[in-house]
GROMACS .gro file of C-alpha atoms in nm:
model
  206
    1ASP     CA    1  20.158   4.095  -3.249
    2ARG     CA    2  20.445   3.853  -3.319
    3HIS     CA    3  20.547   3.831  -2.952
    4ASN     CA    4  20.197   3.726  -2.845
    5GLU     CA    5  20.169   3.478  -3.132
    6THR     CA    6  20.497   3.317  -3.028
    7ALA     CA    7  20.386   3.296  -2.665
    8ASP     CA    8  20.055   3.138  -2.767
    9ALA     CA    9  20.234   2.885  -2.986
   10PHE     CA   10  20.460   2.779  -2.698
   11LEU     CA   11  20.166   2.742  -2.460
   12PHE     CA   12  19.971   2.545  -2.720
   13ALA     CA   13  20.265   2.308  -2.761
   14SER     CA   14  20.275   2.263  -2.384
   15GLY     CA   15  19.903   2.193  -2.384
   16ARG     CA   16  19.933   1.921  -2.648
   17ALA     CA   17  20.207   1.754  -2.444
   18LYS     CA   18  19.973   1.740  -2.143
   19ILE     CA   19  19.662   1.588  -2.302
   20ASP     CA   20  19.715   1.235  -2.166
   21VAL     CA   21  19.804   1.366  -1.820
   22ALA     CA   22  19.495   1.588  -1.821
   23VAL     CA   23  19.274   1.291  -1.904
   24GLU     CA   24  19.440   1.082  -1.633
   25ARG     CA   25  19.398   1.351  -1.367
   26THR     CA   26  19.036   1.412  -1.465
   27LEU     CA   27  18.959   1.041  -1.441
   28MET     CA   28  19.134   1.016  -1.104
   29ALA     CA   29  18.926   1.303  -0.967
   30GLY     CA   30  18.614   1.144  -1.112
   31ALA     CA   31  18.680   0.823  -0.921
   32GLY     CA   32  18.556   0.989  -0.604
   33LEU     CA   33  18.365   1.296  -0.720
   34ALA     CA   34  18.049   1.351  -0.923
   35ARG     CA   35  18.122   1.654  -1.140
   36VAL     CA   36  18.473   1.720  -1.266
   37ALA     CA   37  18.573   1.991  -1.513
   38CYS     CA   38  18.879   1.993  -1.739
   39ILE     CA   39  18.963   2.334  -1.884
   40THR     CA   40  19.185   2.433  -2.177
   41TYR     CA   41  19.241   2.749  -2.378
   42HIS     CA   42  19.241   2.605  -2.732
   43HIS     CA   43  18.930   2.422  -2.847
   44GLU     CA   44  19.144   2.168  -3.037
   45LEU     CA   45  19.288   2.047  -2.709
   46ALA     CA   46  18.946   2.045  -2.542
   47GLN     CA   47  18.812   1.830  -2.824
   48ALA     CA   48  19.102   1.585  -2.792
   49ILE     CA   49  19.050   1.550  -2.417
   50CYS     CA   50  18.676   1.518  -2.466
   51SER     CA   51  18.720   1.234  -2.715
   52LYS     CA   52  18.947   1.042  -2.478
   53LEU     CA   53  18.707   1.083  -2.187
   54ILE     CA   54  18.414   0.968  -2.400
   55ALA     CA   55  18.616   0.659  -2.494
   56GLU     CA   56  18.639   0.572  -2.123
   57GLY     CA   57  18.260   0.545  -2.120
   58ASP     CA   58  18.209   0.566  -1.745
   59ARG     CA   59  17.988   0.877  -1.750
   60GLU     CA   60  17.848   1.148  -1.975
   61VAL     CA   61  18.092   1.407  -2.111
   62LEU     CA   62  17.972   1.760  -2.186
   63TYR     CA   63  18.168   1.987  -2.419
   64ILE     CA   64  18.154   2.365  -2.371
   65SER     CA   65  18.336   2.599  -2.608
   66GLY     CA   66  18.308   2.938  -2.774
   67GLU     CA   67  18.193   2.762  -3.090
   68LEU     CA   68  17.860   2.698  -2.919
   69PRO     CA   69  17.598   2.975  -2.890
   70VAL     CA   70  17.583   3.127  -2.542
   71ARG     CA   71  17.234   2.986  -2.485
   72LYS     CA   72  17.354   2.636  -2.569
   73ARG     CA   73  17.648   2.666  -2.330
   74LEU     CA   74  17.416   2.771  -2.047
   75GLU     CA   75  17.176   2.488  -2.128
   76GLU     CA   76  17.457   2.232  -2.112
   77LEU     CA   77  17.589   2.368  -1.782
   78THR     CA   78  17.238   2.370  -1.636
   79ARG     CA   79  17.192   2.010  -1.749
   80ALA     CA   80  17.526   1.914  -1.594
   81ARG     CA   81  17.391   2.013  -1.253
   82THR     CA   82  17.106   1.763  -1.290
   83LEU     CA   83  17.325   1.467  -1.386
   84PRO     CA   84  17.432   1.221  -1.115
   85ALA     CA   85  17.789   1.239  -1.252
   86CYS     CA   86  17.960   1.394  -1.552
   87TYR     CA   87  18.279   1.536  -1.696
   88ILE     CA   88  18.267   1.893  -1.826
   89VAL     CA   89  18.535   1.976  -2.081
   90GLY     CA   90  18.548   2.344  -2.169
   91THR     CA   91  18.758   2.626  -2.301
   92MET     CA   92  18.835   2.901  -2.056
   93MET     CA   93  18.707   3.180  -2.280
   94SER     CA   94  18.366   3.012  -2.304
   95ILE     CA   95  18.315   3.012  -1.927
   96ASN     CA   96  18.532   3.299  -1.806
   97THR     CA   97  18.266   3.560  -1.730
   98GLY     CA   98  17.936   3.581  -1.547
   99LEU     CA   99  17.910   3.217  -1.437
  100ASP     CA  100  17.911   3.055  -1.095
  101LEU     CA  101  18.081   2.717  -1.130
  102THR     CA  102  18.134   2.646  -0.760
  103TRP     CA  103  17.887   2.354  -0.791
  104ILE     CA  104  18.158   2.164  -0.979
  105ASP     CA  105  18.342   1.930  -0.740
  106HIS     CA  106  18.690   1.956  -0.892
  107ALA     CA  107  18.854   2.149  -1.177
  108VAL     CA  108  19.162   2.048  -1.375
  109ILE     CA  109  19.327   2.333  -1.566
  110ALA     CA  110  19.506   2.150  -1.844
  111GLU     CA  111  19.624   2.446  -2.049
  112LEU     CA  112  19.735   2.788  -1.932
  113HIS     CA  113  19.717   3.131  -2.091
  114ARG     CA  114  19.976   3.406  -2.093
  115ALA     CA  115  19.719   3.679  -2.014
  116PRO     CA  116  19.675   3.725  -1.638
  117GLY     CA  117  19.326   3.864  -1.694
  118ALA     CA  118  19.211   3.545  -1.866
  119MET     CA  119  19.344   3.328  -1.584
  120SER     CA  120  19.192   3.558  -1.323
  121GLN     CA  121  18.847   3.542  -1.479
  122LEU     CA  122  18.870   3.164  -1.500
  123ILE     CA  123  18.969   3.124  -1.135
  124ALA     CA  124  18.691   3.360  -1.028
  125ARG     CA  125  18.430   3.124  -1.178
  126PHE     CA  126  18.526   2.859  -0.923
  127ALA     CA  127  18.567   3.094  -0.626
  128SER     CA  128  18.287   3.135  -0.374
  129ILE     CA  129  18.211   3.445  -0.173
  130GLY     CA  130  18.021   3.383   0.147
  131ASN     CA  131  17.940   3.055   0.313
  132GLY     CA  132  17.961   2.828   0.011
  133PRO     CA  133  18.274   2.627  -0.066
  134SER     CA  134  18.502   2.705  -0.357
  135THR     CA  135  18.588   2.442  -0.616
  136PRO     CA  136  18.933   2.283  -0.567
  137ILE     CA  137  19.155   2.369  -0.865
  138GLU     CA  138  19.433   2.145  -0.996
  139VAL     CA  139  19.679   2.296  -1.243
  140ILE     CA  140  19.897   2.085  -1.474
  141VAL     CA  141  20.231   2.255  -1.536
  142LEU     CA  142  20.500   2.145  -1.780
  143GLU     CA  143  20.827   2.220  -1.606
  144GLY     CA  144  21.080   2.440  -1.780
  145THR     CA  145  20.831   2.600  -2.018
  146MET     CA  146  20.616   2.913  -2.030
  147ASP     CA  147  20.368   2.712  -1.826
  148GLU     CA  148  20.568   2.794  -1.516
  149ALA     CA  149  20.527   3.168  -1.568
  150ALA     CA  150  20.155   3.132  -1.636
  151ALA     CA  151  20.116   2.910  -1.330
  152GLN     CA  152  20.272   3.180  -1.114
  153VAL     CA  153  19.987   3.407  -1.218
  154ILE     CA  154  19.743   3.148  -1.084
  155VAL     CA  155  19.930   3.119  -0.755
  156ASP     CA  156  19.927   3.499  -0.715
  157ARG     CA  157  19.554   3.513  -0.789
  158LEU     CA  158  19.472   3.239  -0.538
  159GLU     CA  159  19.662   3.435  -0.274
  160VAL     CA  160  19.451   3.739  -0.361
  161ILE     CA  161  19.132   3.535  -0.322
  162ASP     CA  162  19.246   3.412   0.020
  163LYS     CA  163  19.307   3.771   0.131
  164VAL     CA  164  18.962   3.881   0.015
  165TYR     CA  165  18.807   3.589   0.207
  166SER     CA  166  19.001   3.663   0.523
  167ARG     CA  167  18.872   4.021   0.520
  168GLY     CA  168  18.512   3.913   0.473
  169GLY     CA  169  18.505   4.063   0.125
  170THR     CA  170  18.208   4.081  -0.109
  171GLU     CA  171  18.174   3.954  -0.464
  172ASN     CA  172  18.250   4.305  -0.593
  173ALA     CA  173  18.566   4.311  -0.384
  174LEU     CA  174  18.677   3.981  -0.534
  175VAL     CA  175  18.611   4.100  -0.890
  176GLY     CA  176  18.805   4.419  -0.821
  177ALA     CA  177  19.095   4.234  -0.662
  178LEU     CA  178  19.123   3.998  -0.959
  179ALA     CA  179  19.116   4.273  -1.220
  180PRO     CA  180  19.431   4.268  -1.438
  181THR     CA  181  19.688   4.542  -1.388
  182LYS     CA  182  19.991   4.669  -1.577
  183GLU     CA  183  20.209   4.493  -1.323
  184ASP     CA  184  20.073   4.156  -1.435
  185ASP     CA  185  20.252   4.160  -1.770
  186ALA     CA  186  20.573   4.275  -1.603
  187ALA     CA  187  20.548   3.992  -1.349
  188PHE     CA  188  20.491   3.741  -1.628
  189ALA     CA  189  20.799   3.871  -1.812
  190ARG     CA  190  21.009   3.845  -1.494
  191ALA     CA  191  20.897   3.487  -1.442
  192LEU     CA  192  20.992   3.403  -1.800
  193ARG     CA  193  21.338   3.552  -1.753
  194LYS     CA  194  21.391   3.345  -1.438
  195ILE     CA  195  21.294   3.028  -1.622
  196ALA     CA  196  21.526   3.112  -1.911
  197ALA     CA  197  21.813   3.189  -1.673
  198ARG     CA  198  21.763   2.861  -1.489
  199ARG     CA  199  21.759   2.663  -1.812
  200ASN     CA  200  22.075   2.838  -1.927
  201ARG     CA  201  22.248   2.742  -1.601
  202GLU     CA  202  22.131   2.384  -1.636
  203ASP     CA  203  22.259   2.371  -1.994
  204ALA     CA  204  22.592   2.523  -1.890
  205TYR     CA  205  22.646   2.260  -1.621
  206GLY     CA  206  22.515   1.972  -1.830
   0.00000   0.00000   0.00000
Protein backbone atom coordinates (compact mmCIF):
# COMPACT_ATOMS: atom_id res chain seq x y z
CA ASP A 1 0.00 0.00 0.00
CA ARG A 2 0.99 3.68 -0.11
CA HIS A 3 2.26 3.69 3.48
CA ASN A 4 4.64 0.80 2.82
CA GLU A 5 5.81 2.34 -0.46
CA THR A 6 6.62 5.59 1.33
CA ALA A 7 8.51 3.75 4.07
CA ASP A 8 10.51 1.80 1.50
CA ALA A 9 11.35 4.98 -0.38
CA PHE A 10 12.69 6.63 2.79
CA LEU A 11 14.80 3.60 3.67
CA PHE A 12 16.13 3.40 0.10
CA ALA A 13 17.17 7.05 0.29
CA SER A 14 18.95 6.33 3.57
CA GLY A 15 20.69 3.38 1.95
CA ARG A 16 21.98 5.47 -0.95
CA ALA A 17 23.39 8.01 1.50
CA LYS A 18 25.35 5.23 3.24
CA ILE A 19 27.03 3.57 0.24
CA ASP A 20 30.46 5.13 0.78
CA VAL A 21 30.36 4.46 4.52
CA ALA A 22 29.34 0.85 3.87
CA VAL A 23 32.30 0.37 1.53
CA GLU A 24 34.64 1.97 4.06
CA ARG A 25 33.42 -0.22 6.93
CA THR A 26 33.61 -3.36 4.80
CA LEU A 27 37.18 -2.55 3.80
CA MET A 28 38.15 -1.82 7.40
CA ALA A 29 36.77 -5.19 8.53
CA GLY A 30 38.57 -6.86 5.63
CA ALA A 31 41.90 -5.46 6.79
CA GLY A 32 42.02 -8.06 9.53
CA LEU A 33 39.47 -10.70 8.53
CA ALA A 34 39.17 -13.14 5.63
CA ARG A 35 35.49 -13.19 4.74
CA VAL A 36 33.37 -10.07 5.15
CA ALA A 37 29.76 -9.67 4.03
CA CYS A 38 27.97 -6.41 3.20
CA ILE A 39 24.18 -6.72 3.09
CA THR A 40 21.53 -4.42 1.60
CA TYR A 41 17.85 -4.71 0.82
CA HIS A 42 17.77 -3.18 -2.68
CA HIS A 43 19.88 -4.82 -5.37
CA GLU A 44 20.74 -1.41 -6.85
CA LEU A 45 22.60 -0.52 -3.68
CA ALA A 46 24.28 -3.92 -3.53
CA GLN A 47 25.50 -3.45 -7.09
CA ALA A 48 26.89 0.00 -6.29
CA ILE A 49 28.77 -1.30 -3.25
CA CYS A 50 29.99 -4.30 -5.21
CA SER A 51 31.41 -2.08 -7.96
CA LYS A 52 33.29 0.08 -5.46
CA LEU A 53 34.77 -2.96 -3.70
CA ILE A 54 35.84 -4.47 -7.01
CA ALA A 55 37.59 -1.17 -7.83
CA GLU A 56 39.68 -1.59 -4.67
CA GLY A 57 41.07 -4.79 -6.18
CA ASP A 58 42.46 -6.32 -2.99
CA ARG A 59 40.38 -9.52 -3.13
CA GLU A 60 37.58 -11.26 -4.99
CA VAL A 61 34.07 -9.86 -4.61
CA LEU A 62 31.06 -12.17 -4.86
CA TYR A 63 27.60 -10.78 -5.60
CA ILE A 64 24.52 -12.60 -4.29
CA SER A 65 21.02 -11.36 -5.11
CA GLY A 66 17.52 -12.57 -5.84
CA GLU A 67 18.21 -12.01 -9.53
CA LEU A 68 20.43 -15.10 -9.46
CA PRO A 69 18.90 -18.60 -9.53
CA VAL A 70 18.93 -20.28 -6.13
CA ARG A 71 21.43 -22.89 -7.32
CA LYS A 72 23.82 -20.17 -8.48
CA ARG A 73 23.56 -18.37 -5.14
CA LEU A 74 24.41 -21.57 -3.27
CA GLU A 75 27.32 -22.26 -5.62
CA GLU A 76 28.77 -18.80 -5.03
CA LEU A 77 28.42 -19.09 -1.25
CA THR A 78 30.01 -22.54 -1.31
CA ARG A 79 32.88 -21.15 -3.38
CA ALA A 80 33.29 -18.26 -0.95
CA ARG A 81 34.12 -20.74 1.80
CA THR A 82 37.03 -22.08 -0.25
CA LEU A 83 38.60 -18.70 -1.00
CA PRO A 84 41.45 -17.46 1.21
CA ALA A 85 39.70 -14.07 1.43
CA CYS A 86 36.69 -12.43 -0.18
CA TYR A 87 33.94 -9.86 0.12
CA ILE A 88 30.36 -11.10 -0.19
CA VAL A 89 27.86 -8.44 -1.21
CA GLY A 90 24.27 -9.62 -1.02
CA THR A 91 20.67 -8.61 -0.68
CA MET A 92 18.95 -9.72 2.48
CA MET A 93 16.06 -11.40 0.69
CA SER A 94 18.47 -13.62 -1.26
CA ILE A 95 20.04 -15.05 1.88
CA ASN A 96 17.33 -14.68 4.51
CA THR A 97 16.14 -18.28 4.81
CA GLY A 98 17.65 -21.72 5.20
CA LEU A 99 21.32 -20.73 5.17
CA ASP A 100 24.03 -20.95 7.81
CA LEU A 101 26.34 -17.97 7.32
CA THR A 102 28.20 -18.19 10.63
CA TRP A 103 31.38 -19.05 8.68
CA ILE A 104 31.52 -15.41 7.58
CA ASP A 105 33.92 -13.47 9.84
CA HIS A 106 32.05 -10.14 9.90
CA ALA A 107 28.79 -8.77 8.48
CA VAL A 108 28.00 -5.14 7.67
CA ILE A 109 24.29 -4.39 7.33
CA ALA A 110 24.30 -1.33 5.10
CA GLU A 111 20.58 -0.99 4.47
CA LEU A 112 17.69 -1.75 6.79
CA HIS A 113 14.14 -2.91 6.17
CA ARG A 114 10.94 -1.78 7.83
CA ALA A 115 9.63 -5.36 8.22
CA PRO A 116 10.78 -6.93 11.50
CA GLY A 117 10.41 -10.40 9.99
CA ALA A 118 12.90 -9.62 7.22
CA MET A 119 15.46 -8.31 9.70
CA SER A 120 14.90 -11.28 12.01
CA GLN A 121 15.49 -13.80 9.25
CA LEU A 122 18.65 -11.98 8.20
CA ILE A 123 20.07 -11.92 11.73
CA ALA A 124 19.25 -15.60 12.19
CA ARG A 125 21.54 -16.50 9.25
CA PHE A 126 24.53 -15.24 11.23
CA ALA A 127 23.47 -16.64 14.61
CA SER A 128 24.91 -19.91 15.86
CA ILE A 129 23.18 -22.39 18.13
CA GLY A 130 25.51 -24.64 20.08
CA ASN A 131 29.25 -24.42 20.42
CA GLY A 132 30.03 -22.49 17.26
CA PRO A 133 30.56 -18.73 17.29
CA SER A 134 28.09 -16.30 15.78
CA THR A 135 29.15 -13.78 13.17
CA PRO A 136 29.68 -10.24 14.54
CA ILE A 137 27.14 -7.88 12.97
CA GLU A 138 27.77 -4.18 12.33
CA VAL A 139 24.76 -2.01 11.47
CA ILE A 140 25.08 1.36 9.73
CA VAL A 141 22.35 3.73 10.90
CA LEU A 142 21.59 7.18 9.51
CA GLU A 143 20.60 9.25 12.51
CA GLY A 144 17.25 11.01 12.49
CA THR A 145 15.70 8.80 9.81
CA MET A 146 13.56 5.67 9.65
CA ASP A 147 16.84 3.80 10.00
CA GLU A 148 16.69 4.38 13.73
CA ALA A 149 13.35 2.61 14.04
CA ALA A 150 14.52 -0.30 11.90
CA ALA A 151 17.74 -0.52 13.92
CA GLN A 152 15.72 -0.86 17.11
CA VAL A 153 14.20 -4.00 15.65
CA ILE A 154 17.72 -5.42 15.24
CA VAL A 155 18.64 -4.53 18.82
CA ASP A 156 15.48 -6.24 20.10
CA ARG A 157 16.21 -9.35 18.03
CA LEU A 158 19.80 -9.59 19.26
CA GLU A 159 18.51 -9.45 22.83
CA VAL A 160 16.15 -12.31 22.00
CA ILE A 161 19.05 -14.35 20.60
CA ASP A 162 21.07 -13.75 23.77
CA LYS A 163 18.16 -15.00 25.89
CA VAL A 164 17.81 -18.15 23.79
CA TYR A 165 21.56 -18.80 24.16
CA SER A 166 21.52 -18.26 27.91
CA ARG A 167 18.76 -20.85 28.28
CA GLY A 168 20.62 -23.42 26.19
CA GLY A 169 18.02 -23.18 23.44
CA THR A 170 17.87 -25.22 20.27
CA GLU A 171 17.74 -24.05 16.66
CA ASN A 172 13.95 -24.51 16.69
CA ALA A 173 13.74 -22.34 19.79
CA LEU A 174 15.72 -19.60 18.06
CA VAL A 175 13.53 -19.73 14.94
CA GLY A 176 10.41 -19.54 17.10
CA ALA A 177 11.77 -16.67 19.18
CA LEU A 178 12.62 -14.67 16.06
CA ALA A 179 9.25 -15.18 14.40
CA PRO A 180 7.52 -11.83 13.68
CA THR A 181 4.53 -10.86 15.80
CA LYS A 182 1.79 -8.26 15.61
CA GLU A 183 3.64 -6.30 18.27
CA ASP A 184 6.57 -5.79 15.92
CA ASP A 185 4.73 -3.36 13.65
CA ALA A 186 3.38 -1.48 16.66
CA ALA A 187 6.90 -1.20 18.11
CA PHE A 188 8.21 0.08 14.79
CA ALA A 189 5.45 2.71 14.68
CA ARG A 190 6.24 3.81 18.25
CA ALA A 191 9.91 4.17 17.38
CA LEU A 192 9.01 6.30 14.36
CA ARG A 193 6.84 8.57 16.50
CA LYS A 194 9.68 9.06 18.98
CA ILE A 195 12.05 10.02 16.18
CA ALA A 196 9.52 12.45 14.73
CA ALA A 197 8.88 14.00 18.14
CA ARG A 198 12.60 14.44 18.77
CA ARG A 199 13.13 16.07 15.40
CA ASN A 200 10.20 18.41 16.03
CA ARG A 201 11.75 19.45 19.36
CA GLU A 202 15.11 20.01 17.71
CA ASP A 203 13.48 22.13 14.99
CA ALA A 204 11.53 24.12 17.58
CA TYR A 205 14.69 24.97 19.53
CA GLY A 206 16.81 25.57 16.45
